[in-house]
Short mmCIF file of C-alpha atoms in Angstrom, two decimals:
data_model
loop_
_atom_site.label_atom_id
_atom_site.label_comp_id
_atom_site.label_asym_id
_atom_site.label_seq_id
_atom_site.Cartn_x
_atom_site.Cartn_y
_atom_site.Cartn_z
CA MET N 1 -135.27 12.28 -99.53
CA ALA N 2 -132.32 9.87 -99.24
CA LEU N 3 -129.96 12.57 -100.50
CA LEU N 4 -131.20 15.00 -97.89
CA LEU N 5 -130.81 12.45 -95.10
CA ARG N 6 -127.24 11.74 -96.19
CA PHE N 7 -126.46 15.47 -96.15
CA VAL N 8 -127.80 15.80 -92.61
CA LEU N 9 -125.72 12.84 -91.41
CA LEU N 10 -122.54 14.22 -92.94
CA CYS N 11 -123.09 17.58 -91.33
CA GLY N 12 -123.74 15.95 -87.99
CA VAL N 13 -120.50 14.00 -88.18
CA ALA N 14 -118.59 17.09 -89.13
CA ASP N 15 -120.02 18.97 -86.20
CA PHE N 16 -119.27 16.14 -83.82
CA THR N 17 -115.71 15.90 -85.03
CA ARG N 18 -115.18 19.62 -84.57
CA SER N 19 -116.67 19.55 -81.07
CA LEU N 20 -113.44 18.06 -79.58
CA SER N 21 -110.44 20.05 -80.80
CA ILE N 22 -106.66 19.61 -80.40
CA THR N 23 -104.59 22.60 -79.38
CA THR N 24 -101.14 20.99 -79.75
CA PRO N 25 -99.72 20.67 -83.29
CA GLU N 26 -98.03 17.55 -84.57
CA GLN N 27 -94.28 17.58 -84.17
CA MET N 28 -91.09 15.54 -84.02
CA ILE N 29 -89.15 15.25 -80.78
CA GLU N 30 -85.46 14.27 -80.46
CA LYS N 31 -84.05 13.20 -77.13
CA ALA N 32 -80.93 11.50 -75.85
CA LYS N 33 -80.87 7.96 -74.58
CA GLY N 34 -81.46 7.78 -70.84
CA GLU N 35 -83.26 11.13 -70.64
CA THR N 36 -86.94 11.90 -70.00
CA THR N 37 -89.15 13.19 -72.77
CA TYR N 38 -92.41 15.10 -72.61
CA LEU N 39 -95.04 14.27 -75.24
CA PRO N 40 -97.62 17.10 -75.25
CA TRP N 41 -101.27 16.50 -76.09
CA LYS N 42 -103.90 19.05 -75.07
CA PHE N 43 -107.53 19.24 -76.14
CA THR N 44 -110.73 21.19 -75.51
CA LEU N 45 -114.25 19.82 -75.12
CA SER N 46 -117.54 21.29 -76.25
CA PRO N 47 -120.89 21.19 -74.46
CA GLU N 48 -122.06 18.49 -76.85
CA ASP N 49 -119.39 16.05 -75.62
CA GLN N 50 -121.28 14.22 -72.89
CA GLY N 51 -119.96 10.67 -73.18
CA PRO N 52 -117.29 8.98 -71.03
CA LEU N 53 -113.73 10.17 -71.56
CA ASP N 54 -111.29 7.66 -73.05
CA ILE N 55 -107.60 8.45 -73.71
CA GLU N 56 -105.31 5.99 -75.44
CA TRP N 57 -101.61 6.31 -76.33
CA LEU N 58 -100.24 3.96 -79.00
CA ILE N 59 -96.72 3.39 -80.30
CA SER N 60 -95.93 2.29 -83.84
CA PRO N 61 -92.37 0.88 -83.65
CA ALA N 62 -89.82 1.84 -86.28
CA ASP N 63 -89.65 -1.84 -87.19
CA ASN N 64 -92.52 -2.36 -89.62
CA GLN N 65 -92.70 -6.03 -88.69
CA LYS N 66 -93.94 -5.13 -85.20
CA VAL N 67 -97.56 -4.25 -84.55
CA ASP N 68 -98.83 -1.19 -82.72
CA GLN N 69 -98.72 -1.43 -78.94
CA VAL N 70 -100.76 0.34 -76.26
CA MET N 71 -98.49 2.50 -74.12
CA ILE N 72 -101.01 3.78 -71.56
CA LEU N 73 -104.80 3.91 -71.36
CA TYR N 74 -107.35 5.95 -69.43
CA SER N 75 -110.87 4.58 -69.35
CA GLY N 76 -113.64 4.55 -66.75
CA ASN N 77 -111.67 6.90 -64.51
CA LYS N 78 -108.84 4.34 -64.28
CA ILE N 79 -105.28 4.31 -65.68
CA TYR N 80 -103.78 1.17 -67.25
CA ASP N 81 -100.04 1.28 -67.99
CA ASP N 82 -99.00 -2.38 -68.14
CA TYR N 83 -99.86 -3.23 -71.75
CA TYR N 84 -96.39 -2.79 -73.26
CA PRO N 85 -93.68 -4.62 -71.23
CA GLU N 86 -90.81 -2.52 -72.64
CA LEU N 87 -92.41 0.67 -71.30
CA LYS N 88 -93.82 -0.67 -68.07
CA GLY N 89 -93.05 1.71 -65.23
CA ARG N 90 -91.57 4.34 -67.58
CA VAL N 91 -94.68 6.10 -68.94
CA HIS N 92 -96.98 8.34 -66.89
CA PHE N 93 -99.67 10.97 -67.46
CA LYS N 94 -98.40 14.41 -66.57
CA SER N 95 -101.71 15.73 -65.23
CA ASN N 96 -103.61 14.27 -62.34
CA ASP N 97 -106.90 15.58 -63.79
CA LEU N 98 -107.21 14.34 -67.35
CA LYS N 99 -110.70 15.82 -67.71
CA SER N 100 -109.11 19.25 -67.65
CA GLY N 101 -107.89 18.72 -71.21
CA ASP N 102 -104.28 17.65 -70.71
CA ALA N 103 -103.46 14.14 -71.98
CA SER N 104 -99.70 14.73 -72.14
CA ILE N 105 -97.35 11.99 -70.95
CA ASN N 106 -93.77 11.65 -69.74
CA VAL N 107 -91.50 8.78 -70.83
CA THR N 108 -88.49 8.25 -68.56
CA ASN N 109 -85.14 6.54 -69.21
CA LEU N 110 -85.48 6.58 -72.97
CA GLN N 111 -84.15 3.60 -74.88
CA LEU N 112 -83.48 2.97 -78.56
CA SER N 113 -86.50 0.65 -78.58
CA ASP N 114 -88.71 3.70 -77.91
CA ILE N 115 -88.04 5.08 -81.40
CA GLY N 116 -91.24 5.24 -83.40
CA THR N 117 -94.48 7.13 -83.96
CA ASP N 118 -96.60 7.81 -80.88
CA GLN N 119 -100.29 8.44 -81.41
CA CYS N 120 -102.82 9.76 -78.92
CA LYS N 121 -106.56 9.16 -79.33
CA VAL N 122 -109.15 11.03 -77.26
CA LYS N 123 -112.81 10.11 -77.36
CA LYS N 124 -115.69 11.73 -75.53
CA ALA N 125 -118.78 10.94 -77.50
CA PRO N 126 -119.68 12.26 -79.81
CA GLY N 127 -116.30 13.99 -80.08
CA ILE N 128 -113.21 12.09 -81.36
CA ALA N 129 -109.68 13.39 -82.02
CA ASN N 130 -106.16 11.98 -82.49
CA LYS N 131 -102.65 13.23 -83.12
CA LYS N 132 -99.23 11.70 -83.94
CA ILE N 133 -95.82 12.59 -82.56
CA GLN N 134 -92.55 11.33 -84.04
CA LEU N 135 -90.09 10.31 -81.29
CA VAL N 136 -86.39 9.97 -82.14
CA VAL N 137 -83.92 8.68 -79.54
CA LEU N 138 -80.23 9.45 -80.15
CA VAL N 139 -77.06 8.44 -78.31
CA LYS N 140 -74.74 11.15 -77.04
CA PRO N 141 -71.06 10.96 -78.02
CA SER N 142 -69.03 9.48 -75.17
CA GLY N 143 -65.80 7.65 -74.44
CA THR N 144 -63.90 9.56 -77.14
CA ARG N 145 -60.23 8.53 -77.58
CA CYS N 146 -57.72 10.79 -79.33
CA TYR N 147 -54.31 9.68 -80.60
CA VAL N 148 -51.51 10.55 -83.03
CA ASP N 149 -51.14 8.38 -86.13
CA GLY N 150 -47.59 8.71 -87.47
CA SER N 151 -44.21 10.04 -86.40
CA GLU N 152 -44.04 13.22 -84.33
CA GLU N 153 -40.58 14.13 -85.62
CA ILE N 154 -39.96 17.46 -87.30
CA GLY N 155 -40.45 17.13 -91.04
CA SER N 156 -42.72 14.07 -90.77
CA ASP N 157 -46.42 13.87 -91.47
CA PHE N 158 -48.89 12.61 -88.91
CA LYS N 159 -52.64 12.56 -88.40
CA LEU N 160 -54.72 13.42 -85.37
CA LYS N 161 -57.47 10.87 -84.97
CA CYS N 162 -60.33 10.33 -82.59
CA GLU N 163 -62.72 7.45 -82.02
CA PRO N 164 -65.88 7.90 -79.95
CA LYS N 165 -66.98 4.76 -78.16
CA GLU N 166 -70.62 5.50 -78.97
CA GLY N 167 -72.65 8.25 -80.56
CA SER N 168 -75.48 8.54 -83.06
CA LEU N 169 -74.72 9.86 -86.51
CA PRO N 170 -74.22 12.42 -87.87
CA LEU N 171 -71.26 13.55 -85.78
CA GLN N 172 -69.46 16.88 -86.03
CA TYR N 173 -65.77 17.28 -85.16
CA GLU N 174 -63.91 20.43 -84.18
CA TRP N 175 -60.18 20.65 -83.37
CA GLN N 176 -58.77 23.55 -81.37
CA LYS N 177 -55.18 24.32 -80.38
CA LEU N 178 -54.77 25.47 -76.80
CA SER N 179 -52.11 28.15 -77.35
CA ASP N 180 -51.86 31.87 -78.10
CA SER N 181 -50.83 31.37 -81.69
CA GLN N 182 -52.89 29.38 -84.19
CA LYS N 183 -49.79 28.54 -86.21
CA MET N 184 -46.23 28.07 -85.01
CA PRO N 185 -43.80 29.97 -87.26
CA THR N 186 -40.58 28.39 -88.48
CA SER N 187 -38.45 31.02 -86.74
CA TRP N 188 -40.03 30.15 -83.41
CA LEU N 189 -39.24 26.47 -83.91
CA ALA N 190 -35.58 27.32 -84.59
CA GLU N 191 -35.29 29.46 -81.44
CA MET N 192 -36.69 26.86 -79.10
CA THR N 193 -34.13 25.87 -76.44
CA SER N 194 -35.84 22.55 -75.68
CA SER N 195 -35.59 19.64 -78.08
CA VAL N 196 -39.26 18.81 -77.56
CA ILE N 197 -42.18 21.08 -78.46
CA SER N 198 -45.43 20.22 -76.68
CA VAL N 199 -48.69 21.31 -78.27
CA LYS N 200 -52.10 20.70 -76.75
CA LYS N 201 -55.03 19.92 -78.99
CA MET N 202 -58.64 19.87 -77.84
CA LEU N 203 -61.26 17.93 -79.78
CA TYR N 204 -64.95 18.66 -79.53
CA ILE N 205 -67.34 16.09 -80.94
CA ARG N 206 -71.09 16.61 -80.95
CA ASN N 207 -74.38 15.56 -82.44
CA ARG N 208 -77.92 16.89 -82.10
CA VAL N 209 -78.40 15.69 -78.51
CA GLY N 210 -75.01 16.08 -76.84
CA SER N 211 -71.25 16.49 -77.08
CA ASP N 212 -67.98 15.05 -75.81
CA GLN N 213 -64.36 16.20 -75.76
CA CYS N 214 -60.84 14.89 -75.31
CA LEU N 215 -57.41 16.48 -74.82
CA LEU N 216 -54.44 15.41 -76.92
CA ARG N 217 -50.81 16.41 -76.35
CA VAL N 218 -48.54 16.40 -79.40
CA ASN N 219 -44.78 16.32 -78.69
CA VAL N 220 -42.77 17.48 -81.71
CA VAL N 221 -39.19 16.14 -81.47
CA PRO N 222 -36.05 16.51 -83.63
CA PRO N 223 -35.37 13.86 -86.29
CA SER N 224 -33.72 10.77 -84.93
CA ASN N 225 -30.41 9.33 -86.23
CA LYS N 226 -31.86 6.45 -88.16
CA ALA N 227 -28.48 5.43 -89.61
CA GLY N 228 -27.01 5.09 -86.14
CA LEU N 229 -30.03 3.09 -85.00
CA ILE N 230 -29.70 0.74 -87.96
CA ALA N 231 -25.94 0.29 -87.39
CA GLY N 232 -26.48 -0.36 -83.70
CA ALA N 233 -29.13 -2.93 -84.49
CA ILE N 234 -26.81 -4.71 -86.95
CA ILE N 235 -23.88 -4.73 -84.50
CA GLY N 236 -26.09 -6.00 -81.71
CA THR N 237 -27.37 -8.80 -83.94
CA LEU N 238 -23.83 -9.83 -84.93
CA LEU N 239 -22.66 -9.86 -81.31
CA ALA N 240 -25.61 -12.01 -80.35
CA LEU N 241 -24.79 -14.47 -83.15
CA VAL N 242 -21.14 -14.63 -82.07
CA LEU N 243 -22.16 -15.25 -78.48
CA ILE N 244 -24.52 -18.04 -79.51
CA GLY N 245 -21.75 -19.58 -81.65
CA LEU N 246 -19.31 -19.56 -78.71
CA ILE N 247 -21.84 -21.21 -76.46
CA ILE N 248 -22.49 -23.95 -79.02
CA PHE N 249 -18.74 -24.49 -79.56
CA CYS N 250 -18.01 -24.80 -75.85
CA CYS N 251 -20.86 -27.24 -75.35
CA ARG N 252 -19.73 -29.46 -78.20
CA LYS N 253 -16.11 -29.37 -77.00
CA LYS N 254 -17.11 -30.40 -73.51
CA ARG N 255 -19.17 -33.30 -74.81
CA ARG N 256 -16.26 -34.45 -77.00
CA GLU N 257 -13.83 -34.41 -74.04
CA GLU N 258 -16.22 -36.43 -71.92
CA LYS N 259 -16.57 -38.95 -74.73
CA TYR N 260 -12.75 -39.33 -75.07
CA GLU N 261 -12.36 -39.78 -71.33
CA LYS N 262 -14.83 -42.63 -71.40
CA GLU N 263 -13.02 -44.35 -74.33
CA ASP N 264 -9.46 -44.08 -72.85
CA VAL N 265 -10.26 -46.04 -69.64
CA PRO N 266 -10.18 -49.85 -70.40
CA PRO N 267 -12.71 -52.07 -68.72
CA PRO N 268 -11.38 -53.87 -65.57
CA LYS N 269 -10.11 -57.45 -66.10
CA SER N 270 -10.26 -60.36 -63.63
CA ARG N 271 -6.57 -61.21 -63.14
CA THR N 272 -7.35 -64.22 -60.94
CA SER N 273 -9.28 -65.87 -63.72
CA ALA N 274 -6.42 -65.13 -66.16
CA ALA N 275 -3.85 -66.73 -63.82
CA ARG N 276 -6.05 -69.73 -63.26
CA SER N 277 -6.52 -70.30 -66.98
CA CYS N 278 -2.75 -70.08 -67.54
CA ILE N 279 -1.96 -72.51 -64.69
CA GLY N 280 -4.68 -74.90 -65.76
CA SER N 281 -3.36 -75.06 -69.33
CA ASN N 282 0.21 -75.75 -68.10
CA HIS N 283 -0.90 -78.27 -65.55
CA SER N 284 -2.88 -80.28 -68.07
CA SER N 285 0.32 -81.37 -69.82
CA LEU N 286 1.93 -82.76 -66.64
CA GLY N 287 0.21 -86.11 -67.00
CA SER N 288 2.47 -87.08 -69.94
CA MET N 289 5.73 -86.02 -68.28
CA SER N 290 8.15 -87.94 -66.05
CA PRO N 291 8.92 -86.77 -62.54
CA SER N 292 12.36 -85.73 -63.65
CA ASN N 293 11.01 -83.30 -66.19
CA MET N 294 8.19 -81.84 -64.11
CA GLU N 295 10.44 -79.73 -61.96
CA GLY N 296 12.14 -77.97 -64.82
CA TYR N 297 8.98 -77.55 -66.75
CA SER N 298 7.06 -76.15 -63.87
CA LYS N 299 9.77 -73.64 -63.09
CA THR N 300 10.02 -72.59 -66.68
CA GLN N 301 6.27 -72.22 -67.10
CA TYR N 302 5.66 -70.42 -63.79
CA LYS N 303 8.39 -67.94 -64.63
CA GLN N 304 6.38 -66.95 -67.71
CA VAL N 305 3.42 -65.79 -65.59
CA PRO N 306 3.97 -62.17 -64.59
CA SER N 307 4.63 -61.72 -60.96
CA GLU N 308 2.40 -58.63 -61.04
CA ASP N 309 -0.65 -60.81 -61.64
CA PHE N 310 0.07 -62.88 -58.57
CA GLU N 311 0.80 -59.88 -56.45
CA ARG N 312 -2.51 -58.27 -57.31
CA THR N 313 -4.43 -61.50 -56.89
CA PRO N 314 -6.13 -61.42 -53.51
CA GLN N 315 -5.80 -65.22 -53.04
CA SER N 316 -3.33 -67.78 -54.59
CA PRO N 317 -5.06 -70.34 -56.77
CA THR N 318 -5.19 -73.92 -55.46
CA LEU N 319 -3.69 -76.38 -57.96
CA PRO N 320 -5.61 -79.59 -58.47
CA PRO N 321 -3.65 -82.87 -57.87
CA ALA N 322 -1.73 -84.12 -60.90
CA LYS N 323 -3.04 -87.18 -62.55
CA VAL N 324 -0.33 -89.62 -63.83
CA ALA N 325 -1.22 -92.36 -66.20
CA ALA N 326 -0.62 -95.98 -65.05
CA PRO N 327 2.10 -96.91 -67.67
CA ASN N 328 4.05 -93.81 -66.85
CA LEU N 329 3.74 -94.51 -63.14
CA SER N 330 5.20 -98.02 -63.53
CA ARG N 331 8.11 -96.70 -65.53
CA MET N 332 8.78 -94.05 -62.93
CA VAL N 333 8.90 -96.74 -60.18
CA GLN N 334 11.23 -98.96 -62.17
CA GLY N 335 13.57 -96.04 -62.86
CA ALA N 336 13.70 -95.24 -59.16
CA GLU N 337 14.58 -98.78 -58.22
CA GLY N 338 17.36 -98.96 -60.89
CA GLN N 339 18.92 -95.77 -59.43
CA GLU N 340 18.98 -97.32 -56.02
#
């Protein structure tokens, strides 16, 4: 009896599950960042499905450390789309009548955070169904820069390089030459009248969601005279060194001349003080002399003082009165009286 009841329950569940069917297969969708993606999900109901209709979209982020988040929900004839802050305002049901069997959604302005597995669950008791869609968001190649790495002289090797500013891997590169001939023959190079050959190269870079391109102009020029360039550089360096040496020599010579000029000029002397010292020293010996000898001595001593000193002296020195000792004075008086 228990076995029979279990068999009936299993059959009933199987019938209920089959009552609500999905018409859209599981798939993987790739879209470019910033674009709008359409996630299809269509279903059919059976007469046995009489319960309220509930539709729930979930996202399982690519980061396993993050939990599943509700993207949008339909329940009780109302739509709730503010569960997941990163998708708020960017996810919408495509159909205005969800009971018609279309639970598809649109996600606008795709971001890299939208990468993950999206799952839709539809329940209308007793029917239940769900489906998963893998969403991959890629970045288009953009901001590609092309340049020549190496010398563009004839006979030299160089590389054509490009660097896209952004773009999801894997990237495919394709170079094309914008000319009639795919290869320039040697004879054509020799017959060229211009010394510069300009070749245009177009680069196409693409991935699964978009492409970018850049134009590169390669100017092939004759070999340069490297020996002449080296000799010119050496001569220029030597001339610069000579010029610097001359400047240093002239500066040092000028400083030396200024130093000699300062040393040749003697410091100014006070000639008045020199004359006064000479007169004072001569006058100090007058106290021990007689009046008869003072005249000759004074003439002799004053003749020794250079006249130049007195001429340049702004004011003649004033001689202090001569001091004569008392014994000498008495002798001088007696001598005067004897002469009389």
